[in-house]
PDB file of C-alpha atoms in Angstrom:
ATOM      1  CA  ALA A   1      32.772  -2.762   9.426  1.00  0.00           C
ATOM      2  CA  GLN A   2      31.103  -3.104  12.762  1.00  0.00           C
ATOM      3  CA  SER A   3      31.112  -6.348  14.728  1.00  0.00           C
ATOM      4  CA  VAL A   4      30.150  -7.678  18.125  1.00  0.00           C
ATOM      5  CA  THR A   5      32.071 -10.205  20.180  1.00  0.00           C
ATOM      6  CA  GLN A   6      30.549 -12.014  23.100  1.00  0.00           C
ATOM      7  CA  LEU A   7      33.477 -13.515  24.864  1.00  0.00           C
ATOM      8  CA  ASP A   8      31.711 -16.387  26.575  1.00  0.00           C
ATOM      9  CA  SER A   9      29.427 -18.815  24.796  1.00  0.00           C
ATOM     10  CA  GLN A  10      28.226 -20.361  28.067  1.00  0.00           C
ATOM     11  CA  VAL A  11      28.190 -19.043  31.625  1.00  0.00           C
ATOM     12  CA  PRO A  12      27.087 -21.375  34.439  1.00  0.00           C
ATOM     13  CA  VAL A  13      26.402 -19.771  37.820  1.00  0.00           C
ATOM     14  CA  PHE A  14      24.673 -20.673  41.040  1.00  0.00           C
ATOM     15  CA  GLU A  15      21.468 -19.003  42.115  1.00  0.00           C
ATOM     16  CA  GLU A  16      21.946 -15.699  43.983  1.00  0.00           C
ATOM     17  CA  ALA A  17      25.499 -15.323  42.688  1.00  0.00           C
ATOM     18  CA  PRO A  18      26.503 -12.244  40.686  1.00  0.00           C
ATOM     19  CA  VAL A  19      27.044 -12.562  36.945  1.00  0.00           C
ATOM     20  CA  GLU A  20      28.736 -10.582  34.182  1.00  0.00           C
ATOM     21  CA  LEU A  21      28.219 -11.307  30.515  1.00  0.00           C
ATOM     22  CA  ARG A  22      30.879  -9.709  28.382  1.00  0.00           C
ATOM     23  CA  CYS A  23      30.403  -7.858  25.114  1.00  0.00           C
ATOM     24  CA  ASN A  24      32.946  -5.993  23.001  1.00  0.00           C
ATOM     25  CA  TYR A  25      32.202  -4.196  19.789  1.00  0.00           C
ATOM     26  CA  SER A  26      34.211  -2.688  16.979  1.00  0.00           C
ATOM     27  CA  SER A  27      33.102   0.296  14.996  1.00  0.00           C
ATOM     28  CA  SER A  28      34.724   3.350  13.492  1.00  0.00           C
ATOM     29  CA  VAL A  29      31.715   5.539  14.229  1.00  0.00           C
ATOM     30  CA  SER A  30      29.350   6.139  17.120  1.00  0.00           C
ATOM     31  CA  VAL A  31      26.994   3.318  17.961  1.00  0.00           C
ATOM     32  CA  TYR A  32      23.867   2.378  19.763  1.00  0.00           C
ATOM     33  CA  LEU A  33      24.202  -0.729  21.940  1.00  0.00           C
ATOM     34  CA  PHE A  34      21.636  -3.229  23.115  1.00  0.00           C
ATOM     35  CA  TRP A  35      21.199  -6.375  25.177  1.00  0.00           C
ATOM     36  CA  TYR A  36      18.449  -8.811  24.297  1.00  0.00           C
ATOM     37  CA  VAL A  37      17.309 -11.946  26.129  1.00  0.00           C
ATOM     38  CA  GLN A  38      15.869 -15.072  24.547  1.00  0.00           C
ATOM     39  CA  TYR A  39      14.002 -17.546  26.688  1.00  0.00           C
ATOM     40  CA  PRO A  40      13.624 -21.117  25.311  1.00  0.00           C
ATOM     41  CA  ASN A  41      11.333 -21.340  22.297  1.00  0.00           C
ATOM     42  CA  GLN A  42      10.659 -17.621  22.290  1.00  0.00           C
ATOM     43  CA  GLY A  43      11.704 -14.555  20.362  1.00  0.00           C
ATOM     44  CA  LEU A  44      14.002 -11.881  21.707  1.00  0.00           C
ATOM     45  CA  GLN A  45      13.085  -9.296  24.280  1.00  0.00           C
ATOM     46  CA  LEU A  46      14.941  -6.038  24.840  1.00  0.00           C
ATOM     47  CA  LEU A  47      16.693  -5.939  28.223  1.00  0.00           C
ATOM     48  CA  LEU A  48      18.297  -2.531  27.954  1.00  0.00           C
ATOM     49  CA  LYS A  49      19.869  -0.094  25.540  1.00  0.00           C
ATOM     50  CA  TYR A  50      22.553   2.556  25.481  1.00  0.00           C
ATOM     51  CA  LEU A  51      21.932   5.515  23.184  1.00  0.00           C
ATOM     52  CA  SER A  52      23.728   8.378  24.878  1.00  0.00           C
ATOM     53  CA  GLY A  53      24.149  10.025  28.269  1.00  0.00           C
ATOM     54  CA  SER A  54      24.938   8.093  31.430  1.00  0.00           C
ATOM     55  CA  THR A  55      27.220   5.150  30.726  1.00  0.00           C
ATOM     56  CA  LEU A  56      25.438   2.974  33.291  1.00  0.00           C
ATOM     57  CA  VAL A  57      22.196   1.741  31.918  1.00  0.00           C
ATOM     58  CA  LYS A  58      19.548  -0.054  33.933  1.00  0.00           C
ATOM     59  CA  GLY A  59      17.173  -2.494  32.291  1.00  0.00           C
ATOM     60  CA  ILE A  60      14.420  -4.903  33.171  1.00  0.00           C
ATOM     61  CA  ASN A  61      14.677  -7.832  35.597  1.00  0.00           C
ATOM     62  CA  GLY A  62      17.451  -6.195  37.631  1.00  0.00           C
ATOM     63  CA  PHE A  63      20.040  -6.165  34.839  1.00  0.00           C
ATOM     64  CA  GLU A  64      22.378  -3.279  34.110  1.00  0.00           C
ATOM     65  CA  ALA A  65      25.149  -2.642  31.640  1.00  0.00           C
ATOM     66  CA  GLU A  66      28.015  -0.200  31.467  1.00  0.00           C
ATOM     67  CA  PHE A  67      29.200   1.418  28.272  1.00  0.00           C
ATOM     68  CA  ASN A  68      32.957   1.873  28.177  1.00  0.00           C
ATOM     69  CA  LYS A  69      33.987   3.775  25.060  1.00  0.00           C
ATOM     70  CA  SER A  70      37.753   3.445  25.607  1.00  0.00           C
ATOM     71  CA  GLN A  71      37.489  -0.324  25.955  1.00  0.00           C
ATOM     72  CA  THR A  72      34.663  -0.607  23.383  1.00  0.00           C
ATOM     73  CA  SER A  73      32.741  -2.760  25.819  1.00  0.00           C
ATOM     74  CA  PHE A  74      29.156  -3.045  26.976  1.00  0.00           C
ATOM     75  CA  HIS A  75      29.133  -5.729  29.677  1.00  0.00           C
ATOM     76  CA  LEU A  76      25.884  -6.900  31.225  1.00  0.00           C
ATOM     77  CA  ARG A  77      25.671  -7.484  34.970  1.00  0.00           C
ATOM     78  CA  LYS A  78      23.262  -8.653  37.621  1.00  0.00           C
ATOM     79  CA  PRO A  79      24.175  -8.726  41.309  1.00  0.00           C
ATOM     80  CA  SER A  80      22.090 -11.796  42.172  1.00  0.00           C
ATOM     81  CA  VAL A  81      20.654 -14.130  39.580  1.00  0.00           C
ATOM     82  CA  HIS A  82      17.579 -16.335  39.756  1.00  0.00           C
ATOM     83  CA  ILE A  83      16.723 -19.656  38.144  1.00  0.00           C
ATOM     84  CA  SER A  84      14.350 -17.749  35.873  1.00  0.00           C
ATOM     85  CA  ASP A  85      17.259 -15.804  34.386  1.00  0.00           C
ATOM     86  CA  THR A  86      18.387 -18.965  32.559  1.00  0.00           C
ATOM     87  CA  ALA A  87      18.291 -17.919  28.901  1.00  0.00           C
ATOM     88  CA  GLU A  88      20.467 -16.887  26.026  1.00  0.00           C
ATOM     89  CA  TYR A  89      21.638 -13.269  25.975  1.00  0.00           C
ATOM     90  CA  PHE A  90      22.567 -11.295  22.895  1.00  0.00           C
ATOM     91  CA  CYS A  91      24.540  -8.096  22.607  1.00  0.00           C
ATOM     92  CA  ALA A  92      23.790  -5.989  19.520  1.00  0.00           C
ATOM     93  CA  VAL A  93      25.069  -2.803  17.875  1.00  0.00           C
ATOM     94  CA  THR A  94      24.023  -0.430  15.186  1.00  0.00           C
ATOM     95  CA  HIS A  95      25.694   2.569  13.616  1.00  0.00           C
ATOM     96  CA  LEU A  96      24.627   6.031  14.607  1.00  0.00           C
ATOM     97  CA  LEU A  97      24.100   8.318  11.644  1.00  0.00           C
ATOM     98  CA  ASN A  98      24.674  12.067  11.585  1.00  0.00           C
ATOM     99  CA  TYR A  99      21.055  12.998  12.073  1.00  0.00           C
ATOM    100  CA  GLY A 100      20.688  10.736  15.046  1.00  0.00           C
ATOM    101  CA  GLY A 101      19.107   7.841  13.288  1.00  0.00           C
ATOM    102  CA  SER A 102      20.681   4.537  12.398  1.00  0.00           C
ATOM    103  CA  GLN A 103      21.364   2.514   9.313  1.00  0.00           C
ATOM    104  CA  GLY A 104      18.574   0.169  10.312  1.00  0.00           C
ATOM    105  CA  ASN A 105      20.620  -2.978  10.458  1.00  0.00           C
ATOM    106  CA  LEU A 106      21.248  -4.467  13.859  1.00  0.00           C
ATOM    107  CA  ILE A 107      24.448  -6.549  14.257  1.00  0.00           C
ATOM    108  CA  PHE A 108      24.169  -9.265  16.890  1.00  0.00           C
ATOM    109  CA  GLY A 109      26.812 -11.152  18.795  1.00  0.00           C
ATOM    110  CA  LYS A 110      26.771 -14.928  18.791  1.00  0.00           C
ATOM    111  CA  GLY A 111      25.047 -15.109  22.157  1.00  0.00           C
ATOM    112  CA  THR A 112      25.870 -16.211  25.683  1.00  0.00           C
ATOM    113  CA  LYS A 113      23.892 -18.985  27.329  1.00  0.00           C
ATOM    114  CA  LEU A 114      23.392 -18.252  30.990  1.00  0.00           C
ATOM    115  CA  SER A 115      22.613 -21.320  33.083  1.00  0.00           C
ATOM    116  CA  VAL A 116      21.577 -20.641  36.659  1.00  0.00           C
ATOM    117  CA  LYS A 117      21.803 -23.693  38.930  1.00  0.00           C
ATOM    118  CA  PRO A 118      20.093 -24.077  42.343  1.00  0.00           C
TER     119      PRO A 118
ATOM    120  CA  GLU B   1      -2.339  -7.333  22.404  1.00  0.00           C
ATOM    121  CA  ALA B   2       0.685  -5.897  20.580  1.00  0.00           C
ATOM    122  CA  GLN B   3       2.400  -8.649  18.725  1.00  0.00           C
ATOM    123  CA  VAL B   4       4.425  -9.826  15.776  1.00  0.00           C
ATOM    124  CA  THR B   5       2.938 -12.987  14.272  1.00  0.00           C
ATOM    125  CA  GLN B   6       4.869 -15.420  12.109  1.00  0.00           C
ATOM    126  CA  ASN B   7       3.449 -18.339  10.145  1.00  0.00           C
ATOM    127  CA  PRO B   8       4.132 -21.149   9.992  1.00  0.00           C
ATOM    128  CA  ARG B   9       5.950 -21.815  13.251  1.00  0.00           C
ATOM    129  CA  TYR B  10       7.442 -25.034  11.887  1.00  0.00           C
ATOM    130  CA  LEU B  11       7.958 -26.249   8.313  1.00  0.00           C
ATOM    131  CA  ILE B  12       9.749 -29.239   6.807  1.00  0.00           C
ATOM    132  CA  THR B  13      10.087 -29.071   3.046  1.00  0.00           C
ATOM    133  CA  VAL B  14      12.284 -30.181   0.184  1.00  0.00           C
ATOM    134  CA  THR B  15      14.972 -28.467  -1.854  1.00  0.00           C
ATOM    135  CA  GLY B  16      13.661 -26.230  -4.590  1.00  0.00           C
ATOM    136  CA  LYS B  17      10.059 -25.988  -3.464  1.00  0.00           C
ATOM    137  CA  LYS B  18       9.184 -22.314  -3.126  1.00  0.00           C
ATOM    138  CA  LEU B  19       7.933 -21.232   0.263  1.00  0.00           C
ATOM    139  CA  THR B  20       6.786 -18.090   1.992  1.00  0.00           C
ATOM    140  CA  VAL B  21       6.977 -17.246   5.678  1.00  0.00           C
ATOM    141  CA  THR B  22       4.507 -14.585   6.628  1.00  0.00           C
ATOM    142  CA  CYS B  23       5.037 -11.855   9.221  1.00  0.00           C
ATOM    143  CA  SER B  24       2.377  -9.517  10.446  1.00  0.00           C
ATOM    144  CA  GLN B  25       2.446  -6.844  13.145  1.00  0.00           C
ATOM    145  CA  ASN B  26      -0.505  -5.006  14.682  1.00  0.00           C
ATOM    146  CA  MET B  27       1.371  -2.016  16.095  1.00  0.00           C
ATOM    147  CA  ASN B  28       1.452   0.195  12.987  1.00  0.00           C
ATOM    148  CA  HIS B  29       5.247  -0.046  12.958  1.00  0.00           C
ATOM    149  CA  GLU B  30       7.139   1.406  10.028  1.00  0.00           C
ATOM    150  CA  TYR B  31      10.279  -0.721  10.467  1.00  0.00           C
ATOM    151  CA  MET B  32      10.316  -4.485   9.919  1.00  0.00           C
ATOM    152  CA  SER B  33      13.142  -6.945   9.615  1.00  0.00           C
ATOM    153  CA  TRP B  34      13.985 -10.606   9.103  1.00  0.00           C
ATOM    154  CA  TYR B  35      16.769 -12.504  10.897  1.00  0.00           C
ATOM    155  CA  ARG B  36      18.007 -16.047  10.861  1.00  0.00           C
ATOM    156  CA  GLN B  37      19.464 -17.641  13.954  1.00  0.00           C
ATOM    157  CA  ASP B  38      21.995 -20.452  13.710  1.00  0.00           C
ATOM    158  CA  PRO B  39      23.859 -22.185  16.540  1.00  0.00           C
ATOM    159  CA  GLY B  40      27.076 -20.403  17.370  1.00  0.00           C
ATOM    160  CA  LEU B  41      26.359 -17.591  14.914  1.00  0.00           C
ATOM    161  CA  GLY B  42      23.736 -15.564  16.769  1.00  0.00           C
ATOM    162  CA  LEU B  43      21.212 -13.635  14.727  1.00  0.00           C
ATOM    163  CA  ARG B  44      22.041 -12.333  11.280  1.00  0.00           C
ATOM    164  CA  GLN B  45      19.877  -9.885   9.440  1.00  0.00           C
ATOM    165  CA  ILE B  46      18.499 -10.987   6.089  1.00  0.00           C
ATOM    166  CA  TYR B  47      16.458  -8.004   4.922  1.00  0.00           C
ATOM    167  CA  TYR B  48      14.845  -4.993   6.506  1.00  0.00           C
ATOM    168  CA  SER B  49      12.253  -2.442   5.532  1.00  0.00           C
ATOM    169  CA  MET B  50      12.080   1.151   6.725  1.00  0.00           C
ATOM    170  CA  ASN B  51       8.562   1.622   5.393  1.00  0.00           C
ATOM    171  CA  VAL B  52       6.092   0.465   2.770  1.00  0.00           C
ATOM    172  CA  GLU B  53       7.796  -0.240  -0.583  1.00  0.00           C
ATOM    173  CA  VAL B  54      11.234   0.364   0.960  1.00  0.00           C
ATOM    174  CA  THR B  55      13.450  -2.688   1.524  1.00  0.00           C
ATOM    175  CA  ASP B  56      17.191  -3.158   1.981  1.00  0.00           C
ATOM    176  CA  LYS B  57      19.583  -6.022   2.187  1.00  0.00           C
ATOM    177  CA  GLY B  58      20.957  -7.072   5.547  1.00  0.00           C
ATOM    178  CA  ASP B  59      24.044  -9.171   6.056  1.00  0.00           C
ATOM    179  CA  VAL B  60      22.856 -12.465   4.528  1.00  0.00           C
ATOM    180  CA  PRO B  61      20.286 -11.710   1.786  1.00  0.00           C
ATOM    181  CA  GLU B  62      21.360 -14.385  -0.746  1.00  0.00           C
ATOM    182  CA  GLY B  63      18.587 -16.830  -1.547  1.00  0.00           C
ATOM    183  CA  TYR B  64      15.831 -14.697  -0.023  1.00  0.00           C
ATOM    184  CA  LYS B  65      13.316 -12.151  -1.242  1.00  0.00           C
ATOM    185  CA  VAL B  66      11.005  -9.845   0.647  1.00  0.00           C
ATOM    186  CA  SER B  67       8.194  -7.465  -0.162  1.00  0.00           C
ATOM    187  CA  ARG B  68       6.503  -4.642   1.751  1.00  0.00           C
ATOM    188  CA  LYS B  69       3.249  -3.829   0.006  1.00  0.00           C
ATOM    189  CA  GLU B  70       1.412  -3.055   3.209  1.00  0.00           C
ATOM    190  CA  LYS B  71       2.634  -1.610   6.464  1.00  0.00           C
ATOM    191  CA  ARG B  72       1.617  -4.544   8.601  1.00  0.00           C
ATOM    192  CA  ASN B  73       3.023  -7.412   6.489  1.00  0.00           C
ATOM    193  CA  PHE B  74       6.580  -8.337   5.575  1.00  0.00           C
ATOM    194  CA  PRO B  75       6.717 -11.837   4.012  1.00  0.00           C
ATOM    195  CA  LEU B  76      10.001 -13.683   3.538  1.00  0.00           C
ATOM    196  CA  ILE B  77      10.171 -15.666   0.280  1.00  0.00           C
ATOM    197  CA  LEU B  78      12.524 -18.516  -0.485  1.00  0.00           C
ATOM    198  CA  GLU B  79      12.186 -19.027  -4.240  1.00  0.00           C
ATOM    199  CA  SER B  80      14.331 -22.168  -4.377  1.00  0.00           C
ATOM    200  CA  PRO B  81      15.172 -23.302  -0.845  1.00  0.00           C
ATOM    201  CA  SER B  82      18.357 -25.177  -0.183  1.00  0.00           C
ATOM    202  CA  PRO B  83      19.510 -27.159   2.878  1.00  0.00           C
ATOM    203  CA  ASN B  84      21.813 -24.343   3.997  1.00  0.00           C
ATOM    204  CA  GLN B  85      18.698 -22.269   4.607  1.00  0.00           C
ATOM    205  CA  THR B  86      17.625 -24.649   7.361  1.00  0.00           C
ATOM    206  CA  SER B  87      17.451 -22.323  10.311  1.00  0.00           C
ATOM    207  CA  LEU B  88      15.324 -20.524  12.879  1.00  0.00           C
ATOM    208  CA  TYR B  89      13.870 -17.316  11.453  1.00  0.00           C
ATOM    209  CA  PHE B  90      12.650 -14.288  13.343  1.00  0.00           C
ATOM    210  CA  CYS B  91      10.638 -11.332  12.173  1.00  0.00           C
ATOM    211  CA  ALA B  92      10.859  -8.062  14.110  1.00  0.00           C
ATOM    212  CA  SER B  93       9.273  -4.622  13.985  1.00  0.00           C
ATOM    213  CA  SER B  94       9.707  -1.233  15.591  1.00  0.00           C
ATOM    214  CA  THR B  95       8.076   2.158  15.482  1.00  0.00           C
ATOM    215  CA  SER B  96      10.543   3.692  13.036  1.00  0.00           C
ATOM    216  CA  GLY B  97      13.802   3.164  11.292  1.00  0.00           C
ATOM    217  CA  ASN B  98      15.392   5.023  14.119  1.00  0.00           C
ATOM    218  CA  ILE B  99      16.846   2.104  15.986  1.00  0.00           C
ATOM    219  CA  ASN B 100      16.537   3.743  19.401  1.00  0.00           C
ATOM    220  CA  GLN B 101      13.061   2.281  19.451  1.00  0.00           C
ATOM    221  CA  PRO B 102      13.030  -1.315  20.655  1.00  0.00           C
ATOM    222  CA  GLN B 103      12.380  -4.061  18.199  1.00  0.00           C
ATOM    223  CA  HIS B 104       9.500  -6.443  18.900  1.00  0.00           C
ATOM    224  CA  PHE B 105      10.224 -10.024  17.865  1.00  0.00           C
ATOM    225  CA  GLY B 106       7.943 -12.787  16.708  1.00  0.00           C
ATOM    226  CA  ASP B 107       8.192 -16.245  18.244  1.00  0.00           C
ATOM    227  CA  GLY B 108      10.180 -17.646  15.366  1.00  0.00           C
ATOM    228  CA  THR B 109       9.749 -20.045  12.443  1.00  0.00           C
ATOM    229  CA  ARG B 110      11.821 -23.172  12.324  1.00  0.00           C
ATOM    230  CA  LEU B 111      12.516 -24.227   8.732  1.00  0.00           C
ATOM    231  CA  SER B 112      14.022 -27.550   7.739  1.00  0.00           C
ATOM    232  CA  ILE B 113      14.986 -27.921   4.073  1.00  0.00           C
ATOM    233  CA  LEU B 114      15.702 -31.528   3.100  1.00  0.00           C
TER     234      LEU B 114
END
């Protein structure tokens, strides 16, 4: 069975500092990987996704993530955070089926709360 | 404006009283899904639908029902709610069951079952 582990439940950082939010997954088959962000009292927005190709994926708001198959990781990074990046971040995975589609069920990690302080 | 609309946004009710949370999307998306979000557990999928009249169980389907009679609507039904179903619920949709299309989320429905 596939699963997603977000290693840090909370990450406090100062404004303009770099940040890395860690995500590891387990799966016996190929996967698609995603990072979503949830601002207070809102739904989730897609930050970025890895489907295939380049292992370094760039997303919105200056975020990027690197897929590492050997370490089964998909860590999210930003070189300089802003107060407005304060939110909860979710890593998610889904199985890749033979024809290129997916099973349709997205497995989420438990989330990492990023708190950016001035 | 493209959106996923959930109603109600907040509901406090009592054990055993049937309730329905509606979800509607205006993007002509085939794929729709329901999640519940609980502190420390992230989001867990309840049910999903690849298209009209096609629904499948997610990871935590017990105590819930869904239907997909029309493409735009995907209501979540709690026939006999219990306190352990107190949670924040999200509906999502995407253009197809192929998950490489991003899912669009509603703003959430906070249910409290007393």
